[in-house]
Tab-separated table of C-alpha atoms in Angstrom:
chain	number	residue	atom	x	y	z
A	356	MET	CA	11.442	-4.031	-10.406
A	357	GLN	CA	14.085	-6.582	-10.417
A	358	ILE	CA	13.544	-10.233	-8.568
A	359	ASP	CA	16.241	-12.469	-8.101
A	360	VAL	CA	15.687	-16.155	-6.784
A	361	LEU	CA	18.399	-18.414	-5.235
A	362	SER	CA	17.197	-21.853	-5.624
A	363	LEU	CA	18.627	-25.280	-6.262
A	364	PHE	CA	15.997	-26.088	-8.812
A	365	PRO	CA	15.724	-23.077	-11.220
A	366	ASN	CA	13.815	-25.119	-13.790
A	367	MET	CA	10.663	-24.937	-11.040
A	368	PHE	CA	10.357	-21.306	-12.020
A	369	GLU	CA	10.027	-21.647	-15.847
A	370	PRO	CA	6.113	-21.801	-15.462
A	371	LEU	CA	6.292	-18.174	-13.672
A	372	ARG	CA	7.433	-16.613	-16.906
A	373	GLU	CA	3.694	-17.414	-18.399
A	374	SER	CA	0.416	-15.561	-17.790
A	375	MET	CA	0.738	-12.228	-16.195
A	376	ILE	CA	4.169	-12.556	-15.076
A	377	GLY	CA	5.172	-13.225	-18.834
A	378	LYS	CA	3.396	-10.362	-19.798
A	379	ALA	CA	5.012	-8.093	-17.291
A	380	LEU	CA	8.399	-9.420	-18.389
A	381	GLU	CA	7.524	-8.446	-22.120
A	382	ARG	CA	6.552	-5.047	-20.968
A	383	HIS	CA	9.843	-4.665	-19.188
A	384	LEU	CA	8.035	-4.032	-15.760
A	385	LEU	CA	10.137	-7.043	-14.067
A	386	ASN	CA	13.403	-8.254	-14.326
A	387	PHE	CA	13.591	-11.978	-13.120
A	388	ASP	CA	16.497	-14.077	-12.614
A	389	VAL	CA	17.039	-17.535	-10.948
A	390	VAL	CA	20.586	-18.192	-9.465
A	391	ASP	CA	21.416	-22.014	-8.894
A	392	TYR	CA	23.445	-21.350	-6.028
A	393	ARG	CA	24.880	-25.124	-6.539
A	394	SER	CA	27.044	-23.645	-8.910
A	395	TYR	CA	28.863	-21.670	-6.040
A	396	SER	CA	29.593	-24.953	-4.066
A	397	HIS	CA	33.186	-25.521	-3.358
A	398	ASP	CA	33.872	-29.336	-4.012
A	399	LYS	CA	33.661	-31.457	-7.010
A	400	HIS	CA	30.842	-33.330	-5.970
A	401	HIS	CA	28.892	-29.694	-5.963
A	402	HIS	CA	27.563	-30.394	-2.283
A	403	VAL	CA	25.737	-27.633	-0.737
A	404	ASP	CA	24.853	-29.355	2.335
A	405	ASP	CA	26.504	-30.802	5.493
A	406	THR	CA	25.949	-32.744	8.855
A	407	PRO	CA	24.986	-30.292	11.787
A	408	TYR	CA	27.526	-29.637	14.343
A	409	GLY	CA	26.107	-31.335	17.771
A	410	GLY	CA	24.567	-34.247	15.848
A	411	GLY	CA	20.848	-34.527	14.869
A	412	ALA	CA	18.841	-35.549	11.980
A	413	GLY	CA	18.770	-34.305	8.414
A	414	MET	CA	21.417	-31.980	6.606
A	415	LEU	CA	21.869	-28.105	6.492
A	416	LEU	CA	22.866	-25.651	4.001
A	417	LYS	CA	26.122	-24.636	4.080
A	418	PRO	CA	26.910	-20.876	4.202
A	419	GLU	CA	29.239	-20.537	1.315
A	420	PRO	CA	27.138	-21.358	-1.705
A	421	LEU	CA	24.562	-18.734	-0.490
A	422	PHE	CA	26.943	-16.134	0.721
A	423	GLU	CA	28.825	-15.990	-2.597
A	424	ALA	CA	25.527	-16.559	-4.616
A	425	MET	CA	24.476	-13.145	-3.069
A	426	ASP	CA	27.880	-11.606	-3.720
A	427	GLY	CA	27.052	-12.286	-7.411
A	428	VAL	CA	23.830	-10.849	-7.140
A	429	ASN	CA	25.287	-7.568	-5.444
A	430	GLN	CA	27.777	-7.351	-8.089
A	431	ARG	CA	25.274	-7.386	-10.934
A	432	HIS	CA	22.477	-5.111	-9.127
A	433	PRO	CA	24.143	-2.935	-6.724
A	434	GLY	CA	22.008	-1.122	-4.413
A	435	PRO	CA	19.710	-1.667	-1.486
A	436	LYS	CA	17.294	-4.903	-1.641
A	437	ARG	CA	15.102	-6.937	0.513
A	438	VAL	CA	16.357	-10.372	0.973
A	439	ILE	CA	13.623	-12.712	1.980
A	440	LEU	CA	14.434	-16.014	3.379
A	441	MET	CA	11.167	-18.674	2.966
A	442	ASP	CA	11.022	-20.362	6.362
A	443	PRO	CA	8.439	-22.011	8.227
A	444	ALA	CA	9.326	-19.581	11.301
A	445	GLY	CA	8.925	-16.346	9.453
A	446	LYS	CA	5.767	-14.162	9.762
A	447	LYS	CA	2.873	-15.354	7.789
A	448	PHE	CA	2.677	-13.888	4.506
A	449	ASP	CA	-0.649	-11.991	3.387
A	450	GLN	CA	-2.054	-9.125	1.193
A	451	GLN	CA	-0.623	-6.506	3.037
A	452	ALA	CA	2.972	-7.766	2.899
A	453	ALA	CA	2.290	-8.343	-0.831
A	454	ARG	CA	1.301	-4.490	-1.308
A	455	GLU	CA	4.369	-3.638	0.790
A	456	LEU	CA	6.940	-5.582	-0.953
A	457	SER	CA	5.258	-4.483	-4.577
A	458	GLN	CA	6.715	-1.061	-3.569
A	459	GLU	CA	10.131	-2.181	-3.380
A	460	SER	CA	12.733	-2.096	-6.678
A	461	HIS	CA	14.624	-5.081	-5.851
A	462	LEU	CA	13.580	-8.346	-4.204
A	463	VAL	CA	15.755	-11.314	-3.618
A	464	PHE	CA	14.194	-15.056	-2.548
A	465	ILE	CA	16.426	-17.627	-0.837
A	466	CYS	CA	14.743	-20.950	-1.249
A	467	GLY	CA	16.219	-23.511	0.974
A	468	HIS	CA	16.069	-27.081	0.761
A	469	TYR	CA	16.906	-30.228	3.352
A	470	GLU	CA	16.406	-29.602	7.391
A	471	GLY	CA	17.389	-25.982	7.526
A	472	TYR	CA	19.975	-23.167	7.206
A	473	ASP	CA	23.385	-22.707	8.627
A	474	GLU	CA	22.283	-19.882	11.153
A	475	ARG	CA	24.931	-17.397	9.521
A	476	ILE	CA	22.886	-17.210	6.392
A	477	ARG	CA	20.461	-15.306	8.113
A	478	THR	CA	22.703	-12.423	8.475
A	479	LEU	CA	21.882	-11.929	4.599
A	480	VAL	CA	18.270	-11.832	5.328
A	481	THR	CA	15.798	-8.898	5.997
A	482	ASP	CA	12.873	-10.396	5.969
A	483	GLU	CA	11.555	-14.164	6.951
A	484	TYR	CA	8.172	-15.233	5.393
A	485	SER	CA	5.943	-18.321	5.784
A	486	LEU	CA	2.598	-19.485	3.844
A	487	GLY	CA	1.057	-21.043	6.774
A	488	ASP	CA	1.575	-23.413	9.699
A	489	TYR	CA	2.989	-26.455	7.613
A	490	VAL	CA	6.415	-27.714	6.391
A	491	LEU	CA	6.966	-28.047	2.445
A	492	THR	CA	10.197	-29.771	0.868
A	493	GLY	CA	11.808	-26.744	-0.143
A	494	GLY	CA	11.001	-22.942	-0.559
A	495	GLU	CA	10.576	-22.807	-4.136
A	496	LEU	CA	6.543	-23.247	-4.009
A	497	PRO	CA	6.126	-20.632	-1.264
A	498	ALA	CA	8.454	-17.919	-3.246
A	499	MET	CA	6.534	-18.600	-6.512
A	500	VAL	CA	3.333	-17.794	-4.776
A	501	MET	CA	4.686	-14.769	-3.006
A	502	ILE	CA	6.016	-13.475	-6.568
A	503	ASP	CA	2.855	-14.076	-8.155
A	504	ALA	CA	0.964	-12.077	-5.398
A	505	ILE	CA	3.446	-9.277	-5.595
A	506	VAL	CA	4.082	-8.820	-9.334
A	507	ARG	CA	0.190	-8.594	-10.027
A	508	LEU	CA	0.118	-5.562	-7.966
A	509	LEU	CA	2.784	-3.645	-9.964
A	510	PRO	CA	1.313	-0.813	-12.212
A	511	GLY	CA	0.516	-2.034	-15.769
A	512	VAL	CA	0.606	-5.724	-15.128
A	513	LEU	CA	-3.001	-6.403	-14.971
A	514	GLY	CA	-4.889	-5.442	-17.693
A	515	ASN	CA	-7.351	-3.257	-15.298
A	516	ASP	CA	-5.283	-1.802	-12.505
A	517	GLU	CA	-8.708	-1.440	-10.782
A	518	SER	CA	-8.803	-5.248	-10.632
A	519	ALA	CA	-6.128	-5.125	-7.859
A	520	HIS	CA	-8.172	-2.694	-5.634
A	521	THR	CA	-11.368	-5.036	-5.728
A	522	ASP	CA	-9.449	-8.223	-4.676
A	523	SER	CA	-10.386	-10.343	-1.777
A	524	PHE	CA	-8.240	-8.847	1.465
A	525	GLU	CA	-7.706	-5.399	-0.354
A	526	ASN	CA	-10.229	-3.493	2.001
A	527	GLY	CA	-10.036	-6.150	4.751
A	528	LEU	CA	-12.952	-8.107	3.514
A	529	LEU	CA	-13.615	-11.078	1.118
A	530	GLU	CA	-14.615	-10.206	-2.459
A	531	TYR	CA	-18.355	-9.944	-3.486
A	532	PRO	CA	-19.685	-12.555	-6.020
A	533	GLN	CA	-19.621	-11.893	-9.345
A	534	TYR	CA	-21.497	-13.053	-12.804
A	535	THR	CA	-21.136	-12.545	-16.212
A	536	ARG	CA	-23.403	-13.533	-19.406
A	537	PRO	CA	-25.546	-15.288	-19.969
A	538	PRO	CA	-28.249	-13.754	-17.218
A	539	GLU	CA	-30.036	-17.051	-16.554
A	540	TYR	CA	-28.214	-20.747	-16.718
A	541	ARG	CA	-29.571	-23.959	-15.803
A	542	GLY	CA	-32.027	-22.084	-13.624
A	543	MET	CA	-29.650	-20.006	-11.727
A	544	GLN	CA	-29.977	-16.347	-12.184
A	545	VAL	CA	-27.802	-13.218	-12.096
A	546	PRO	CA	-28.938	-10.939	-9.445
A	547	GLU	CA	-31.563	-8.180	-10.754
A	548	VAL	CA	-29.498	-5.413	-9.116
A	549	LEU	CA	-26.554	-5.913	-11.296
A	550	GLN	CA	-28.629	-5.784	-14.344
A	551	ASN	CA	-30.423	-2.450	-13.660
A	552	GLY	CA	-27.637	0.111	-14.383
A	553	ASN	CA	-28.113	1.517	-10.893
A	554	HIS	CA	-24.561	1.791	-9.994
A	555	GLN	CA	-25.317	3.366	-6.758
A	556	LEU	CA	-27.495	0.267	-5.657
A	557	ILE	CA	-24.838	-1.866	-6.939
A	558	ALA	CA	-22.247	-0.703	-4.810
A	559	ARG	CA	-24.468	-0.985	-1.752
A	560	TRP	CA	-25.131	-4.717	-2.859
A	561	ARG	CA	-21.522	-5.703	-3.506
A	562	LEU	CA	-20.499	-4.212	-0.188
A	563	LYS	CA	-23.312	-6.113	1.657
A	564	GLU	CA	-22.236	-9.262	-0.112
A	565	SER	CA	-18.830	-8.870	0.743
A	566	LEU	CA	-19.594	-8.316	4.263
A	567	ARG	CA	-21.838	-11.524	3.959
A	568	ARG	CA	-19.101	-13.534	2.611
A	569	THR	CA	-16.606	-12.475	5.232
A	570	TYR	CA	-19.002	-12.898	8.197
A	571	LEU	CA	-19.775	-16.351	6.880
A	572	ARG	CA	-16.288	-17.452	5.971
A	573	ARG	CA	-13.821	-15.472	7.540
A	574	PRO	CA	-15.470	-13.743	10.519
A	575	ASP	CA	-11.982	-13.140	12.161
A	576	LEU	CA	-11.424	-10.551	9.517
A	577	LEU	CA	-14.157	-8.265	10.606
A	578	GLU	CA	-12.365	-8.018	13.941
A	579	GLN	CA	-9.683	-6.296	12.239
A	580	VAL	CA	-11.328	-3.910	9.825
A	581	GLU	CA	-12.598	-0.706	10.381
A	582	LEU	CA	-16.405	-0.057	9.023
A	583	ASP	CA	-17.698	3.225	8.740
A	584	ASP	CA	-21.789	3.587	9.942
A	585	ALA	CA	-23.258	2.569	6.602
A	586	ALA	CA	-21.076	-0.949	6.558
A	587	LYS	CA	-21.975	-1.690	9.971
A	588	LYS	CA	-25.553	-1.174	9.264
A	589	LEU	CA	-25.680	-3.419	6.282
A	590	LEU	CA	-23.646	-5.904	8.703
A	591	ARG	CA	-26.432	-5.773	11.219
A	592	GLU	CA	-28.732	-6.608	8.352
A	593	VAL	CA	-26.582	-9.415	7.082
A	594	LYS	CA	-26.411	-10.905	10.639
A	595	THR	CA	-30.111	-10.811	10.695
A	596	GLU	CA	-30.865	-12.202	7.575
A	597	GLU	CA	-28.608	-15.146	8.457
A	598	ALA	CA	-29.896	-15.555	11.674
A	599	THR	CA	-33.542	-16.232	9.937
A	600	LYS	CA	-32.136	-18.287	7.390
A	601	ALA	CA	-30.596	-20.656	10.076
A	602	ALA	CA	-34.120	-20.513	12.231
A	603	GLU	CA	-35.879	-21.611	9.106
A	604	ARG	CA	-33.529	-24.377	8.246
A	605	ARG	CA	-34.087	-25.717	11.996
A	606	LEU	CA	-37.622	-25.478	11.607
A	607	ASN	CA	-37.405	-27.298	8.152
A	608	ALA	CA	-35.154	-30.150	9.660
A	609	SER	CA	-37.357	-30.372	12.456
A	610	THR	CA	-40.511	-30.732	10.356
A	611	ARG	CA	-39.104	-33.466	8.179
A	612	ASN	CA	-38.003	-35.405	11.281
A	613	ALA	CA	-41.480	-35.197	12.621
A	614	GLU	CA	-43.140	-36.113	9.422
A	615	ASP	CA	-40.549	-39.196	8.966
A	616	PRO	CA	-40.612	-40.974	12.206
A	617	GLU	CA	-38.300	-43.625	10.813
A	618	GLN	CA	-35.481	-41.343	10.985
A	619	ASN	CA	-36.113	-40.544	14.803
């Protein structure tokens, strides 16, 4: 995969060359270039922004530097590419989008700054993405998050490709709890089922705890995922267990209040 980033702050992307992405570069699974589009500005002061027509607060990125930076990318790497604009108005980036984009051979990220873009810049773009309903000072941090999420899905990047398939959101659910040695630490025990070597029981426990974590933390995800009959049965068990726990907590709280009238 080839990834190009158009940014006014190319040094911000140096940390991406560490860890898994650094290994992907070493193994030639990824080519990664950052272009400072300020070098394509047209005046001696290297301005890349100007005031908006019609007035208004802030400054807008001018079209010339970004168009010419894209010309340079196209000259170096001819062929089709997905050009991604980081913008608060874009669609929300998620794991499904990461999987889709990881199948592409060439991605280009345009990182804006200032108040916004000259609208003509959007004609360069195939996709617009946002990380969420908030505004950052520039597109660099969102681009780095997206690149990390995408590159880790490339075959051979992770030490064990199976790791990517068990991540949260890969099957529409949050990931189950995980443990390693020692089996007991400060009174906290690793669940017995994970230590008995019965892979069928382990798989059942993992699915049930994945459903439990999703039900408690992100119940909205359960509305979007299709569960088979076995998973539906486990989810019913989870709901019953959690309702029982909640009732016990309420009972214990009322008992404590009754025993300590000063709290009433």
